[in-house]
Short mmCIF file of C-alpha atoms in Angstrom, two decimals:
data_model
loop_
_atom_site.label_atom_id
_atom_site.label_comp_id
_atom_site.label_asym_id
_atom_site.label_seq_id
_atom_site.Cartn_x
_atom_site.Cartn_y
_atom_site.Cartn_z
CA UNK A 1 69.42 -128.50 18.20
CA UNK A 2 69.64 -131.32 20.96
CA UNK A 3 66.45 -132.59 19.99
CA UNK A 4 67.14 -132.39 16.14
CA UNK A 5 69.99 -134.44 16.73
CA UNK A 6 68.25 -137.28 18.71
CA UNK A 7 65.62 -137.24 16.15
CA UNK A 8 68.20 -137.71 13.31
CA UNK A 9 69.67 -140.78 15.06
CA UNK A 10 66.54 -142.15 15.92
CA UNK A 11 65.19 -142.11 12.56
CA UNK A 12 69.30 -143.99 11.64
CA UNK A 13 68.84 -146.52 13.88
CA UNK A 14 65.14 -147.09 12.74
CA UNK A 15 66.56 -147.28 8.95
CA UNK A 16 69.51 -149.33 9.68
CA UNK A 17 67.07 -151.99 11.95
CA UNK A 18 64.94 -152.34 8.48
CA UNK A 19 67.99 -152.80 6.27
CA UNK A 20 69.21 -155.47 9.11
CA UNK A 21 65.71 -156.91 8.89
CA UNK A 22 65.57 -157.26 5.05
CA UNK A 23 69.17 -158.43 4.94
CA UNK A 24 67.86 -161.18 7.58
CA UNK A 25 65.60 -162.01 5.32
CA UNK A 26 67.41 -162.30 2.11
CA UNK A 27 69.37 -164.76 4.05
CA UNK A 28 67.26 -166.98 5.50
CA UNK A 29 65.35 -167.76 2.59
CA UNK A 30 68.72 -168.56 0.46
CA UNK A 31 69.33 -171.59 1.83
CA UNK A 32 70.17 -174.14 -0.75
CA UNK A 33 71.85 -177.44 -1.51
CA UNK A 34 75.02 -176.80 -4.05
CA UNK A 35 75.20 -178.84 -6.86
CA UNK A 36 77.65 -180.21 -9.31
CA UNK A 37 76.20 -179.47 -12.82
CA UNK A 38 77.16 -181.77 -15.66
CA UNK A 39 79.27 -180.96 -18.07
CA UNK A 40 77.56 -179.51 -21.36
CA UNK A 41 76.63 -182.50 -23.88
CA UNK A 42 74.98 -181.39 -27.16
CA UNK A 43 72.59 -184.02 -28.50
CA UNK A 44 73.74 -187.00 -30.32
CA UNK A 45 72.48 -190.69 -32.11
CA UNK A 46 70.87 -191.82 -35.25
CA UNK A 47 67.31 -191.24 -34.64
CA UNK A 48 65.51 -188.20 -35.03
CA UNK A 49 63.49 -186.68 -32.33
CA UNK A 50 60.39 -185.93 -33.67
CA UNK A 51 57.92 -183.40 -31.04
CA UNK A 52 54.90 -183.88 -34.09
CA UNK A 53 54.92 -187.69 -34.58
CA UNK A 54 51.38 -188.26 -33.04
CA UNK A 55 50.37 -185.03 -35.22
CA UNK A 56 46.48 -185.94 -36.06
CA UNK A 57 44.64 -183.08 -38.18
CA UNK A 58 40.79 -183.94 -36.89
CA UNK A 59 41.82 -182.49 -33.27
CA UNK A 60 44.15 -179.29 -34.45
CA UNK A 61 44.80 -176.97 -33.78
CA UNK A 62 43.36 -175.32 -30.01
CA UNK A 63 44.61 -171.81 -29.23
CA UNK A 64 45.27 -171.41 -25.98
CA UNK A 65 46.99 -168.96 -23.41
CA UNK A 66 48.39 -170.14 -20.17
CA UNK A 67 49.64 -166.89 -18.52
CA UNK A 68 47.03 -164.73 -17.31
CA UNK A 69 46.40 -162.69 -14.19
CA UNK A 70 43.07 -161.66 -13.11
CA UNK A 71 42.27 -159.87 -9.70
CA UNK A 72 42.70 -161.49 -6.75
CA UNK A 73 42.61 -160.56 -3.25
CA UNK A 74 44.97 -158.57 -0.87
CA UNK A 75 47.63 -156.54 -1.48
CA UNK A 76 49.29 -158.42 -4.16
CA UNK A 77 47.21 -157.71 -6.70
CA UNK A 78 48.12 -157.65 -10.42
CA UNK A 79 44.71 -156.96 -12.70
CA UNK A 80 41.45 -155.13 -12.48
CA UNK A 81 39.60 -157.83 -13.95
CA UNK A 82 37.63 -160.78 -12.84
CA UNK A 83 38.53 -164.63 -14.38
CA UNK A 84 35.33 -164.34 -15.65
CA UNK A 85 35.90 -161.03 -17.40
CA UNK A 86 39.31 -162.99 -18.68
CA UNK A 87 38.13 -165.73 -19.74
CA UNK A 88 35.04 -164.02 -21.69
CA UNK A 89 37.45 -161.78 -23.37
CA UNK A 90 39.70 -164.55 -24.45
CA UNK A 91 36.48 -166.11 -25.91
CA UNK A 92 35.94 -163.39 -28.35
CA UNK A 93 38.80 -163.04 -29.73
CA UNK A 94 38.83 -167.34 -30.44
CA UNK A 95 41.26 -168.82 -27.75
CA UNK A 96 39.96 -172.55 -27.24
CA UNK A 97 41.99 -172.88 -23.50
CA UNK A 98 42.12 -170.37 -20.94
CA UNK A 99 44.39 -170.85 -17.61
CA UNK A 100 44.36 -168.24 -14.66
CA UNK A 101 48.16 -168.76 -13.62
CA UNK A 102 48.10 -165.94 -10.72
CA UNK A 103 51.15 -165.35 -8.45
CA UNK A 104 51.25 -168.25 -5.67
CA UNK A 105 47.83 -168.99 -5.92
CA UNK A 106 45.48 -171.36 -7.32
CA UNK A 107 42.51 -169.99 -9.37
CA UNK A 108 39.20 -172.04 -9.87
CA UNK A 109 37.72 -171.42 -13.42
CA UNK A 110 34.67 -169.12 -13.07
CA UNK A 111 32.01 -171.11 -15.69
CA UNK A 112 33.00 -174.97 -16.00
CA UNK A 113 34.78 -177.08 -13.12
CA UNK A 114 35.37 -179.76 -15.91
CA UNK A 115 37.99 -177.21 -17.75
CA UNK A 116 39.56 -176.76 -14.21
CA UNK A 117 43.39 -176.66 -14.94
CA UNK A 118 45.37 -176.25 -11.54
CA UNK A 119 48.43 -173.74 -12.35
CA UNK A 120 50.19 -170.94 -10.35
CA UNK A 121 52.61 -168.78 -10.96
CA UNK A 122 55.37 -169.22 -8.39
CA UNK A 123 58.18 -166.92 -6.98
CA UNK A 124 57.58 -163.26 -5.82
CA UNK A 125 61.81 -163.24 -5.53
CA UNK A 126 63.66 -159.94 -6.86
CA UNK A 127 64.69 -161.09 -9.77
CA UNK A 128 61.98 -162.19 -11.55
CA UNK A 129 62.76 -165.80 -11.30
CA UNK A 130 59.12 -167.27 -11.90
CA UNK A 131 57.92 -170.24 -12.66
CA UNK A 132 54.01 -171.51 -13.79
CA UNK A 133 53.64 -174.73 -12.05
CA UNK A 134 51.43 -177.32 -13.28
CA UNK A 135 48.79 -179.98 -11.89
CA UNK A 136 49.76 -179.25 -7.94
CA UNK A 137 47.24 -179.31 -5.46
CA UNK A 138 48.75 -176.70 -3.58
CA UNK A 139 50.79 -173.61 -3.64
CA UNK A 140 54.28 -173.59 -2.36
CA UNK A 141 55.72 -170.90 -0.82
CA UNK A 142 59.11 -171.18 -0.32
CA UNK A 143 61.08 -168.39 -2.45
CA UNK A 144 64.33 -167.58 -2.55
CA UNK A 145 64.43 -163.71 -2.02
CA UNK A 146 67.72 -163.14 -3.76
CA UNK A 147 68.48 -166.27 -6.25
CA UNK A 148 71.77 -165.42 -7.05
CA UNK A 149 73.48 -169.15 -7.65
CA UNK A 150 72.37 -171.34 -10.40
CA UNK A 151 72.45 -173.64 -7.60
CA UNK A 152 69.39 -171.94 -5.52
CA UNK A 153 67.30 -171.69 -9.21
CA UNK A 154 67.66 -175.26 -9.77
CA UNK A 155 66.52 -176.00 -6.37
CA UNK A 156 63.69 -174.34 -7.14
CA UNK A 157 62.71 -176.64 -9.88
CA UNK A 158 63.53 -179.97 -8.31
CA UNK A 159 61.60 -178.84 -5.42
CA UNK A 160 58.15 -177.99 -7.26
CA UNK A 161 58.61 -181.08 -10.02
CA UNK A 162 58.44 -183.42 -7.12
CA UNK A 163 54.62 -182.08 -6.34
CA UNK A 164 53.60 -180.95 -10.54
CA UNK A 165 53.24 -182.08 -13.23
CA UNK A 166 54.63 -179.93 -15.60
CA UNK A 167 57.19 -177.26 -15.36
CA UNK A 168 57.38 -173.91 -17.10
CA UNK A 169 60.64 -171.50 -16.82
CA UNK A 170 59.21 -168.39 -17.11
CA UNK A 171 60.16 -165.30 -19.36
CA UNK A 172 63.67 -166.05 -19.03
CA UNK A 173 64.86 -162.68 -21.24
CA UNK A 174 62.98 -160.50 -18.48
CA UNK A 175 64.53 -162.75 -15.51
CA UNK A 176 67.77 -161.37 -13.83
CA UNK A 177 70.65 -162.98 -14.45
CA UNK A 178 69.67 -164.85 -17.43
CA UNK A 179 73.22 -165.69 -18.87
CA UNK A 180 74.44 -168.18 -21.14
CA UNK A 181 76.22 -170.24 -17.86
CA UNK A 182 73.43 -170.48 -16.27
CA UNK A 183 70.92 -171.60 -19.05
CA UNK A 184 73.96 -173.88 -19.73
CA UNK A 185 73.47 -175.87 -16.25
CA UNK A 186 69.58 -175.38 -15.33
CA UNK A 187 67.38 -178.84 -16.16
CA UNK A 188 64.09 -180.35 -15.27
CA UNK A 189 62.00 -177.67 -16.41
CA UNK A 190 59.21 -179.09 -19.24
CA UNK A 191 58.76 -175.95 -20.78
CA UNK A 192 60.21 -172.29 -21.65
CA UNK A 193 58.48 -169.76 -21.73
CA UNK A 194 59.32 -167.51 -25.46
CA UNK A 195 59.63 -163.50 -25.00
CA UNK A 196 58.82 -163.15 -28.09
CA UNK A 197 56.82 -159.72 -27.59
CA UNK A 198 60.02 -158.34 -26.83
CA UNK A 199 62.53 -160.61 -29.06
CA UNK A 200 61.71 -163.17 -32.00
CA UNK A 201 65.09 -164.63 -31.51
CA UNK A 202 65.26 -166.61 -28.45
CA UNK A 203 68.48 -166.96 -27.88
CA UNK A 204 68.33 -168.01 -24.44
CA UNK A 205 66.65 -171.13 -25.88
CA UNK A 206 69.21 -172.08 -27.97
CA UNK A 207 72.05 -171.78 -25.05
CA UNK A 208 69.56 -174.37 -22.86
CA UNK A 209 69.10 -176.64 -26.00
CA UNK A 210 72.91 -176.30 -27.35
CA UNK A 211 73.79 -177.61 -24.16
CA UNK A 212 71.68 -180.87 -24.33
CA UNK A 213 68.76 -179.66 -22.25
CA UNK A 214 65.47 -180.54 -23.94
CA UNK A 215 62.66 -178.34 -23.56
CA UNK A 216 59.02 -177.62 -25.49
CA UNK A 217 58.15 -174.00 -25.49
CA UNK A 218 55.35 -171.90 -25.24
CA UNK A 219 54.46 -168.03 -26.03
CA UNK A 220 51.82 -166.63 -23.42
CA UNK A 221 50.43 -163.03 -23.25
CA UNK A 222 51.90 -162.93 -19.16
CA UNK A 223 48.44 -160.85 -19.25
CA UNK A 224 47.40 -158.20 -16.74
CA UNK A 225 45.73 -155.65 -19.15
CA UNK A 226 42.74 -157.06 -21.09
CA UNK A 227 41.10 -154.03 -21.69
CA UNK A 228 44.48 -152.87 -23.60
CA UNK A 229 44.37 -154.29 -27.32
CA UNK A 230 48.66 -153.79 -27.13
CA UNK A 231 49.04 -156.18 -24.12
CA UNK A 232 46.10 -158.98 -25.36
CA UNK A 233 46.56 -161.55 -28.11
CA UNK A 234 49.82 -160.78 -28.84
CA UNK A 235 51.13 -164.03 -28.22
CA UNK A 236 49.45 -167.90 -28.18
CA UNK A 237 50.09 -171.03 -28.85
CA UNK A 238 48.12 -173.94 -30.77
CA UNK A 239 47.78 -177.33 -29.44
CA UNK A 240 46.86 -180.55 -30.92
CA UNK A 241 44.56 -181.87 -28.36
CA UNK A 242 41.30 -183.61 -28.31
CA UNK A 243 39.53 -181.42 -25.70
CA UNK A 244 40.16 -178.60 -23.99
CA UNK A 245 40.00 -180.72 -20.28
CA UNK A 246 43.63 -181.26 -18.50
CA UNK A 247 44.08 -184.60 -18.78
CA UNK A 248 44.50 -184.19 -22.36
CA UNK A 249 46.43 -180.47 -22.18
CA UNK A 250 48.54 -182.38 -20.29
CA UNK A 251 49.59 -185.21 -22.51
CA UNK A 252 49.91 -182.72 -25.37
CA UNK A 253 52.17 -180.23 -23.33
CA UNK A 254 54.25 -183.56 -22.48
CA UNK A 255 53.87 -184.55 -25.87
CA UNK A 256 55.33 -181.32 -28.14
CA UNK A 257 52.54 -181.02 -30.85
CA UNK A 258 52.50 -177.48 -30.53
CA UNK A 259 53.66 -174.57 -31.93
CA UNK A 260 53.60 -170.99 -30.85
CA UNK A 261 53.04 -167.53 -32.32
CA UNK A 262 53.53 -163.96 -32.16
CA UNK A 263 50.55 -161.36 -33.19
CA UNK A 264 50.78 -158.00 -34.45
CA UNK A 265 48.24 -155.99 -33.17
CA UNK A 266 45.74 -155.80 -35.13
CA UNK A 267 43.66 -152.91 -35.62
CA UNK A 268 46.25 -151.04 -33.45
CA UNK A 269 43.17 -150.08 -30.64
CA UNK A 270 40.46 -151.21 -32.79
CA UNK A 271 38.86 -153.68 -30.96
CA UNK A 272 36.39 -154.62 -34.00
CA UNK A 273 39.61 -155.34 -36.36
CA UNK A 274 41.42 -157.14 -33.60
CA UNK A 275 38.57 -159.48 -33.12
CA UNK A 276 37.67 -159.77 -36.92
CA UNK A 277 41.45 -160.87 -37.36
CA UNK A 278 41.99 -163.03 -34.64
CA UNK A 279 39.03 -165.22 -35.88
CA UNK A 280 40.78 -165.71 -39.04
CA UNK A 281 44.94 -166.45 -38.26
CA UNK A 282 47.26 -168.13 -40.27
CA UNK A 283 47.97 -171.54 -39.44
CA UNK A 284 50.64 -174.50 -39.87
CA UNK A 285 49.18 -177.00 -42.36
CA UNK A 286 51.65 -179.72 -41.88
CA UNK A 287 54.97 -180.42 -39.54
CA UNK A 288 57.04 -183.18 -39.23
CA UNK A 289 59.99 -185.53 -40.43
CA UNK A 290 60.71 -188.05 -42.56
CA UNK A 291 63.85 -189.85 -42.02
CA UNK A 292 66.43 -186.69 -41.50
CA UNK A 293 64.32 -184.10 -43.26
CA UNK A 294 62.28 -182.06 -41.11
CA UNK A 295 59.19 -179.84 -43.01
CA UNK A 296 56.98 -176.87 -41.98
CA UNK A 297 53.91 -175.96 -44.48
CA UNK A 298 51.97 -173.06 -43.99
CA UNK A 299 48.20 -171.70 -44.53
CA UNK A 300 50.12 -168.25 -46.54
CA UNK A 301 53.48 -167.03 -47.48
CA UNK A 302 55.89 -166.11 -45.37
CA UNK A 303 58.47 -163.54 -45.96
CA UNK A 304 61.39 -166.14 -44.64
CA UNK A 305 61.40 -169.54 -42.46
CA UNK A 306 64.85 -169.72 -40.92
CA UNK A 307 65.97 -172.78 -39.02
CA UNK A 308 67.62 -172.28 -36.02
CA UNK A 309 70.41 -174.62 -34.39
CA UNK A 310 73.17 -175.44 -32.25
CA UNK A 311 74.41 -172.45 -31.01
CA UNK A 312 71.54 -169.99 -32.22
CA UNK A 313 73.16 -170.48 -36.09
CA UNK A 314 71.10 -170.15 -38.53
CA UNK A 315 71.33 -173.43 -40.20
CA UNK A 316 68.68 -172.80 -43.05
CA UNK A 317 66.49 -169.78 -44.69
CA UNK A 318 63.89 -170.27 -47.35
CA UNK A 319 62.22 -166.74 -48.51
CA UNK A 320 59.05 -165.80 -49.97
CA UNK A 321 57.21 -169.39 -49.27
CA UNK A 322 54.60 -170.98 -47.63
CA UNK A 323 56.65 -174.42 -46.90
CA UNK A 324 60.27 -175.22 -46.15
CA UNK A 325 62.60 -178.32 -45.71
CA UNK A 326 65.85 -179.16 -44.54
CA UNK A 327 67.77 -182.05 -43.93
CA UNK A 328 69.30 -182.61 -40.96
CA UNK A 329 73.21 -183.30 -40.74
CA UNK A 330 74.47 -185.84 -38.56
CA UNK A 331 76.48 -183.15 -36.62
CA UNK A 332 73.20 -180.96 -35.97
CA UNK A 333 72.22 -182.07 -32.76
CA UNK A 334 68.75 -180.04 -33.21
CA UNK A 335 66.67 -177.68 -35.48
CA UNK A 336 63.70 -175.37 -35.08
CA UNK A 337 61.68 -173.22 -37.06
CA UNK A 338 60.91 -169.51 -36.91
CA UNK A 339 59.03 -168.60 -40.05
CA UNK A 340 58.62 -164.82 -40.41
CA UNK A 341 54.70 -164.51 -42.05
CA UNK A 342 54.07 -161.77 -44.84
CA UNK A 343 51.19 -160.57 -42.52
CA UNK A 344 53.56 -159.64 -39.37
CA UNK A 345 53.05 -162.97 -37.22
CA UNK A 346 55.86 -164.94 -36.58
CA UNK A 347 55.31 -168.91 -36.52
CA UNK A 348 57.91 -170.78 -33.60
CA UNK A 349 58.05 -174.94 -33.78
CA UNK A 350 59.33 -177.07 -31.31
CA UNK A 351 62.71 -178.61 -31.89
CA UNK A 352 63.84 -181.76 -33.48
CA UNK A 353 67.27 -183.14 -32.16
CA UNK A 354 68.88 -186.32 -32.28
CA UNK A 355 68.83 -189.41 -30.18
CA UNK A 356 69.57 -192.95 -29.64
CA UNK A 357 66.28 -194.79 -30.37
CA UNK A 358 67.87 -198.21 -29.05
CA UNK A 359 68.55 -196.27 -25.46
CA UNK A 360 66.06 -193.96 -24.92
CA UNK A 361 62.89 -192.76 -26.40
CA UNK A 362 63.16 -189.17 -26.48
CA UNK A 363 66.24 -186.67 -26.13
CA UNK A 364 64.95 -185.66 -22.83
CA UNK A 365 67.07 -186.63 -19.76
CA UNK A 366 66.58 -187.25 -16.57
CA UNK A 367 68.06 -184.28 -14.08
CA UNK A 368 72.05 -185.11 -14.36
CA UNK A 369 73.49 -182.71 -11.25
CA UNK A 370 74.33 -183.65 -8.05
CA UNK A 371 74.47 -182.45 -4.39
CA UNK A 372 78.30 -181.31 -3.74
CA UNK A 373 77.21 -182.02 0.07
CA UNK A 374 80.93 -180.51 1.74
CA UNK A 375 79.90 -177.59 -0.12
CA UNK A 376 76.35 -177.72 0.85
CA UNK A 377 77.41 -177.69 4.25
CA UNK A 378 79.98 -175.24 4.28
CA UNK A 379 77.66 -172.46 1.93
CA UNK A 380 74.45 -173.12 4.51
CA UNK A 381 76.80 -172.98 7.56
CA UNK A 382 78.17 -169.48 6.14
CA UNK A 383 74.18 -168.17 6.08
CA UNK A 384 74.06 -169.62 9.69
CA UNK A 385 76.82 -167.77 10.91
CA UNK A 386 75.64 -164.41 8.90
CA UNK A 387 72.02 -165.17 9.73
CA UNK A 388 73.78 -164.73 14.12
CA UNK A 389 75.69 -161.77 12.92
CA UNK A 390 72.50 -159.87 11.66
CA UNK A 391 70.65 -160.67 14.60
CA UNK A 392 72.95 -159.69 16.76
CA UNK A 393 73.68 -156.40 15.24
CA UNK A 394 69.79 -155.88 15.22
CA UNK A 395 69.65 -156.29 18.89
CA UNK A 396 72.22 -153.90 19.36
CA UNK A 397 70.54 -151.46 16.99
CA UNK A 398 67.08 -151.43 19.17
CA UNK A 399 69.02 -151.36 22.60
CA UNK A 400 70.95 -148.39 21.10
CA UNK A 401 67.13 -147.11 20.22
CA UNK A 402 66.13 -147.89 23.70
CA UNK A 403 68.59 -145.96 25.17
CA UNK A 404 68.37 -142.63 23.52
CA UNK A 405 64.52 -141.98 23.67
#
């Protein structure tokens, strides 16, 4: 019973010096500058921001998927496929521009260095906080285990937009703590990513965007299954680029003229249908604006095309048409499409909002928040002093072990 009993605290100690050691962790990677976040300012001015004004039919559109895992080595290992495999699959079923965005790493393409795009997913935190980080030359590591403060998210992306190009906030519906404060205060991402294979709504969009933060989006697969027709080709998006090469991805994604799209799945397992479809989509014909009126045409009918606005409202909804309009009021600071397509795809444009042409040649600003530095000190000083604690207490927890073997 003596020996039981030793065993039992043994075993304790052991599990209270790992929950010490994670807790250590957690802390030491949340240290953060705290920042003052601007007051919410929905977009305003005379002039119409138009994502489609260098629209040129000869180079649309190019289908493309920028979220996709393939295996990779160690223990972190998300798919049972090579990037070759990938990228061959991608090519039968018509995709034009393949990335490999795996987790904290940098994937060369497996055929043709000239369609090299450099792009990583980063963050391997708890919550799901991930980012795909474009045109860096290296990986950073630095995570925040726990991001539990807007403050520690947006560190994140003023950290890896000084050493990238471009930005994406990833899957924000599937991140935790996705609220309508904090998508209220984050800024200086390029892009958001749309979870439109588990919502066509968006909302979260629409809090970022009511709240005067500009941002394209994109809808990506986030694909680890290709051999499963219910996981592949169920989302893309459709550039107007030149070529398939970065530098020209890169102006485009910078650009906005791009829309995204949602896929049934076709065939539902039949691989022959699902390829025979996705070789023949529907398509947008023509986007734009002229003066305040923004269009949409489309290739076939669509059941509805809503506009979305300020505060997800549902400024507009045409049914049973392959085109819509709407002119914009002066107190809409933005509208976006969703049009809802008779054949089960679902169509999502960039938005349009309002600017000041004589100040500023876009509606997208330049980061607004700034380091609170007494708090700053105080918050990192508290993770110091915690940080002393846990070690301590650790050190107490193996002499204790020490002592009763």
């Amino acid at each position: 019973m003596k020996t039981l009993r030793k065993i039992l605290r043994i075993l304790l100690k052991s599990i209270a010096a790992i929950v010490i050691v994670a807790t250590m962790a957690i802390v030491a990677t949340s240290v953060s500058p705290i920042y003052d976040f601007a007051e919410p300012k929905p977009f305003s001015g005379a002039d119409i921001f138009n994502p489609y004004r260098n629209l040129d039919s000869t180079h649309c559109w190019k289908r493309a998927n920028f979220h996709v895992h393939t295996r990779v080595d160690g223990i972190f290992n998300e798919c049972d496929y090579s990037a070759a495999e990938a990228y061959i699959y991608h090519l039968k079923l018509n995709y034009n521009i393949v990335t490999f965005s795996n987790h904290n790493e940098l994937t060369p393409h497996p055929f043709y260095d000239y369609l090299q795009v450099n792009v990583y997913e980063h963050g391997y935190n708890l919550f799901k906080f991930h980012k795909l980080v474009f045109g860096s030359d290296k990986v950073n590591r630095f995570d925040h285990l726990l991001p539990l403060f807007a403050s520690q998210r947006q560190f994140q992306f003023d950290m890896l937009a000084k050493e990238s190009d471009i930005i994406q906030f990833n899957h924000p519906l599937r991140t935790t703590g996705t609220t309508k404060s904090l998508m209220s205060k984050l800024e200086g991402y390029n892009i958001i990513e749309l979870d439109c294979g588990k919502s066509t709504e968006n909302e979260f969009w629409d809090w970022a965007l009511s709240a005067g933060h500009y941002s394209f989006a994109l809808a990506n697969d986030d694909l680890h299954y290709i051999d499963r027709t219910s996981r592949f080709a169920r989302r893309c998006n459709f550039l107007c680029t030149p070529t398939p090469i970065y530098y020209d991805i890169r102006q485009c994604l910078l650009d906005g003229c791009y829309y995204s799209m949602r896929l049934p799945d076709y065939g539902n397992g039949d691989w022959g249908e699902k390829m025979r479809r996705n070789h023949d989509l529907p398509y947008v014909k023509d986007i734009g604006a002229k003066g305040d009126t923004i269009y949409i045409a489309l290739s076939i009918k669509a059941d509805s095309i809503k506009v979305f606005g300020q505060n997800h409202a549902t400024l507009s909804k045409t049914t049973d048409c392959d085109h819509a309009t709407y002119v914009m009021r002066p107190d809409d600071p933005y509208a976006r499409f969703t049009a809802y397509l008779t054949t089960g795809e679902v169509i999502y444009s960039n938005p349009f909002a309002r600017y000041d042409a004589k100040t500023a040649d876009s509606p997208i600003k330049a980061p607004q928040h700034k380091i609170n530095i007494p708090l700053t000190i105080l918050f990192n000083a508290i993770l110091l002093a915690l940080l002393a604690l846990l070690a301590w207490l650790l050190h107490k927890t193996i002499r204790y072990k020490k002592s009763i073997r």
